[in-house]
Short mmCIF file of C-alpha atoms in Angstrom, two decimals:
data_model
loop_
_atom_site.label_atom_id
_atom_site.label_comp_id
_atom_site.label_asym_id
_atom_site.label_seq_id
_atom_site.Cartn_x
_atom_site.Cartn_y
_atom_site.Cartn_z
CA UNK T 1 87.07 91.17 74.99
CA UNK T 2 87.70 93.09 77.83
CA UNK T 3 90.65 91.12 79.08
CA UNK T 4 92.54 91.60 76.13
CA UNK T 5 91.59 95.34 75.33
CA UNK T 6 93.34 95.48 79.16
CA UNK T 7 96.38 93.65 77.73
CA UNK T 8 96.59 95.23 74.81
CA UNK T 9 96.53 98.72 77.19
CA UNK T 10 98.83 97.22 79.38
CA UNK T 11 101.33 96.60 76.59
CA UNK T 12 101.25 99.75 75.17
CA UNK T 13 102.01 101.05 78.68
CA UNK T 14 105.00 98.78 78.87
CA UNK T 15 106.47 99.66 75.88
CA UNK T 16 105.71 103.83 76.18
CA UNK T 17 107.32 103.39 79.69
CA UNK T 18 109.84 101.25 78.64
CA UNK T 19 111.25 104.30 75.91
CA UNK T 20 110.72 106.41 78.59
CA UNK T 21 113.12 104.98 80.73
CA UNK T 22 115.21 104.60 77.58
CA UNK T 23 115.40 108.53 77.23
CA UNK T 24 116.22 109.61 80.38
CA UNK T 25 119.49 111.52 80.69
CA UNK T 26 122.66 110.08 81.78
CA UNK T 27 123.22 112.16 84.15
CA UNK T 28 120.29 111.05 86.26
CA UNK T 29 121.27 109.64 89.86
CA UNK T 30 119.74 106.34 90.92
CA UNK T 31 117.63 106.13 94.58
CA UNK T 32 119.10 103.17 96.89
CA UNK T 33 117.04 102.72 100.02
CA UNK T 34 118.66 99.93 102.96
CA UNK T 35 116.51 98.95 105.71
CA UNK T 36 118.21 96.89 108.38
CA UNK T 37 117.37 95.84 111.81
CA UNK T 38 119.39 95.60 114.05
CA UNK T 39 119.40 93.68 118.13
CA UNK T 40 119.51 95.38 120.87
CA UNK T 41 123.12 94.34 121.70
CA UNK T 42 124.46 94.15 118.58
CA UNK T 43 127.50 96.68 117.94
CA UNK T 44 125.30 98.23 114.99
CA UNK T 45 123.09 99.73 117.79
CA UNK T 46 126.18 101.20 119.57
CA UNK T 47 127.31 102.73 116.24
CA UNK T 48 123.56 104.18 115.94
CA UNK T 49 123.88 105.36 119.62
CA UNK T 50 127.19 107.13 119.47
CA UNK T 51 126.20 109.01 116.30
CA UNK T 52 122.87 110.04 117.42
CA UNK T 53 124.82 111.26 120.54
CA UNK T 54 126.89 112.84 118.02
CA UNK T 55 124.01 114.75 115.77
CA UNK T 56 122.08 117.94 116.44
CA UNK T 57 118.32 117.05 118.42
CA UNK T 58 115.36 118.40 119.92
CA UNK T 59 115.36 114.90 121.39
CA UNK T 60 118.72 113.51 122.55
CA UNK T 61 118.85 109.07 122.53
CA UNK T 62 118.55 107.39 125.97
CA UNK T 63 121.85 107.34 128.12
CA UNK T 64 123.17 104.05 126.51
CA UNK T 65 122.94 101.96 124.12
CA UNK T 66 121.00 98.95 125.67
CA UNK T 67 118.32 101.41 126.81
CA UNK T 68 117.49 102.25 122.78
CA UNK T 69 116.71 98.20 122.31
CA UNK T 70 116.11 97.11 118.57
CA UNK T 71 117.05 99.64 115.85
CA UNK T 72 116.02 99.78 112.36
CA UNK T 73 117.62 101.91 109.94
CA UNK T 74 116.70 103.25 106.50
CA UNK T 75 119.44 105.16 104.36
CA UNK T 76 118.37 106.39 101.26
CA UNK T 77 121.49 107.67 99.18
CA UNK T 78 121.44 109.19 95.72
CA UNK T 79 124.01 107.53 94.18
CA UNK T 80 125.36 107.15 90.94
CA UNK T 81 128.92 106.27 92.53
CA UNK T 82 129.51 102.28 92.75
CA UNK T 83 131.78 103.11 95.72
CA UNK T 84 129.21 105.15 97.53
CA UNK T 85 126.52 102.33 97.02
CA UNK T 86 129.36 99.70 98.45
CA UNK T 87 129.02 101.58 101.72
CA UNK T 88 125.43 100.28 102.18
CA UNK T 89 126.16 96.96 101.98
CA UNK T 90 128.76 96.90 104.69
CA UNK T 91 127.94 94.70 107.94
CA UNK T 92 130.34 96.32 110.14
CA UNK T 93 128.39 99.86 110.09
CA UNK T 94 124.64 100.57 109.95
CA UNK T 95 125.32 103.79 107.59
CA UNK T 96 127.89 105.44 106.47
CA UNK T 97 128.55 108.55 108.92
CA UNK T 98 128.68 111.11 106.10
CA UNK T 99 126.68 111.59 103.21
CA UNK T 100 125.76 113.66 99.96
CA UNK T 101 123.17 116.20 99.55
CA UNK T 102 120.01 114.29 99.45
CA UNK T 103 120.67 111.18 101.41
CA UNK T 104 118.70 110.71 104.35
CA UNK T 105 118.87 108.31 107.79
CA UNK T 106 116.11 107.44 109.36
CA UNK T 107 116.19 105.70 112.85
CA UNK T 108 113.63 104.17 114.97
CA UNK T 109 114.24 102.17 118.06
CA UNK T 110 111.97 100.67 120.53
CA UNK T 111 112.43 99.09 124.14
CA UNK T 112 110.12 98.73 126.83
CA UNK T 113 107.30 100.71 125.97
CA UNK T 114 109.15 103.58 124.57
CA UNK T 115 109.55 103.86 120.80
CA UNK T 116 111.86 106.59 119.39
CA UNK T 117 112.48 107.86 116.16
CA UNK T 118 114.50 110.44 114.35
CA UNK T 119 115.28 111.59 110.83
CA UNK T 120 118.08 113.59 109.18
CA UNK T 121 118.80 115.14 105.82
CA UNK T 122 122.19 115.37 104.55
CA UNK T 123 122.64 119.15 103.85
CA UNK T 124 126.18 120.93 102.41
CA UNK T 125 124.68 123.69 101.34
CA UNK T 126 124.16 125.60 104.76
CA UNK T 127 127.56 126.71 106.86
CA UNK T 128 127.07 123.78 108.78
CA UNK T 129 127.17 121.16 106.60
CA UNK T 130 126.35 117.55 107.92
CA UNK T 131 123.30 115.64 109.44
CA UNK T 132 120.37 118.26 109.55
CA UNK T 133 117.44 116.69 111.90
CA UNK T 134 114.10 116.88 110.14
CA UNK T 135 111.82 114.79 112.72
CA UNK T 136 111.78 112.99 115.85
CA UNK T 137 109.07 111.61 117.99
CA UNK T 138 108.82 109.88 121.44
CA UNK T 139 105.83 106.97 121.32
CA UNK T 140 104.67 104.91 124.02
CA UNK T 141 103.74 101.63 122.84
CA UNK T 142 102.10 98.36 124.25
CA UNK T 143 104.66 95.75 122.58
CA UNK T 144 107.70 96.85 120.82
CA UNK T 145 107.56 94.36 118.18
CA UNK T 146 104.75 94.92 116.62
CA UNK T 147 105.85 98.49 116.46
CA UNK T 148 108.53 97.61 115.30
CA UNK T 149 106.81 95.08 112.47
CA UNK T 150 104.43 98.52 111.62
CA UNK T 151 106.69 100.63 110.54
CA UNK T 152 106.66 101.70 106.57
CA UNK T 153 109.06 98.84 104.70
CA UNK T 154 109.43 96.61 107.90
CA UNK T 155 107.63 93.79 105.83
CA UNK T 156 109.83 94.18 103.14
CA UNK T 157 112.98 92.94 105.11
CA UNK T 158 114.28 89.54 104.89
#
């Protein structure tokens, strides 16, 4: 009895979500998160490297970009755009280098026992528009991947 008063709630929550979705506005944006990983001497990470080098930071990357080691990216871009959302899913860059108000990049690297990480907000609403850091952190770590693995989404990844 139980089971199905669940299923029966469970419908009902199906379908009430299900008109929900149904009435949102068309002018609402959809949410696209990538998370790739990159190796340490792959030409992604020297991308990463020369636009971190590039980008306002209380924390500036290591000197190259062997010394970062693995890097994992997450972009999340608010895009409604089909040509925006074809810049994710490009192999020859780890992000695009600009982005809309709202997108974010977050990067984390690790090598050694040093793991680094740094995120930025896209902002055009301030006179300098661009890549506005929000967060970086230095961690020293016993074995890079499994702080690598730990990190939010990481399992996720195929």
């Amino acid at each position: 009895m139980m089971r199905s008063m669940i299923l029966v709630f469970f419908a009902a929550l199906c379908a009430t979500g299900a008109q929900a979705v149904a009435a949102a506005p068309a002018t609402e944006q959809a949410q696209l998160r990538v998370i790739r990983t990159f190796p340490a001497d792959s030409p992604a990470v020297s991308q990463v490297h020369r636009w971190l080098l590039e980008q306002p930071a209380k924390m500036r990357p290591p000197a190259t970009a062997a010394a970062l080691g693995q890097v994992r990216t997450s972009y999340v871009m608010h895009a409604s755009d089909p040509a925006r959302r074809a810049l994710l899913t490009r192999t020859d860059v780890a992000f695009p280098e600009r982005g809309q108000t709202g997108d974010a990049v977050s990067i984390d690297s690790c090598a050694g026992d040093t793991r680094l990480h740094w995120t930025y907000r896209w902002d055009a609403t301030s006179a300098q528009a661009g890549w506005q850091l929000q967060a970086s952190e230095l961690e020293r770590v016993p074995d890079c991947t499994a702080a690598m693995a730990a990190l939010p989404g990481a399992a996720s990844q195929g």
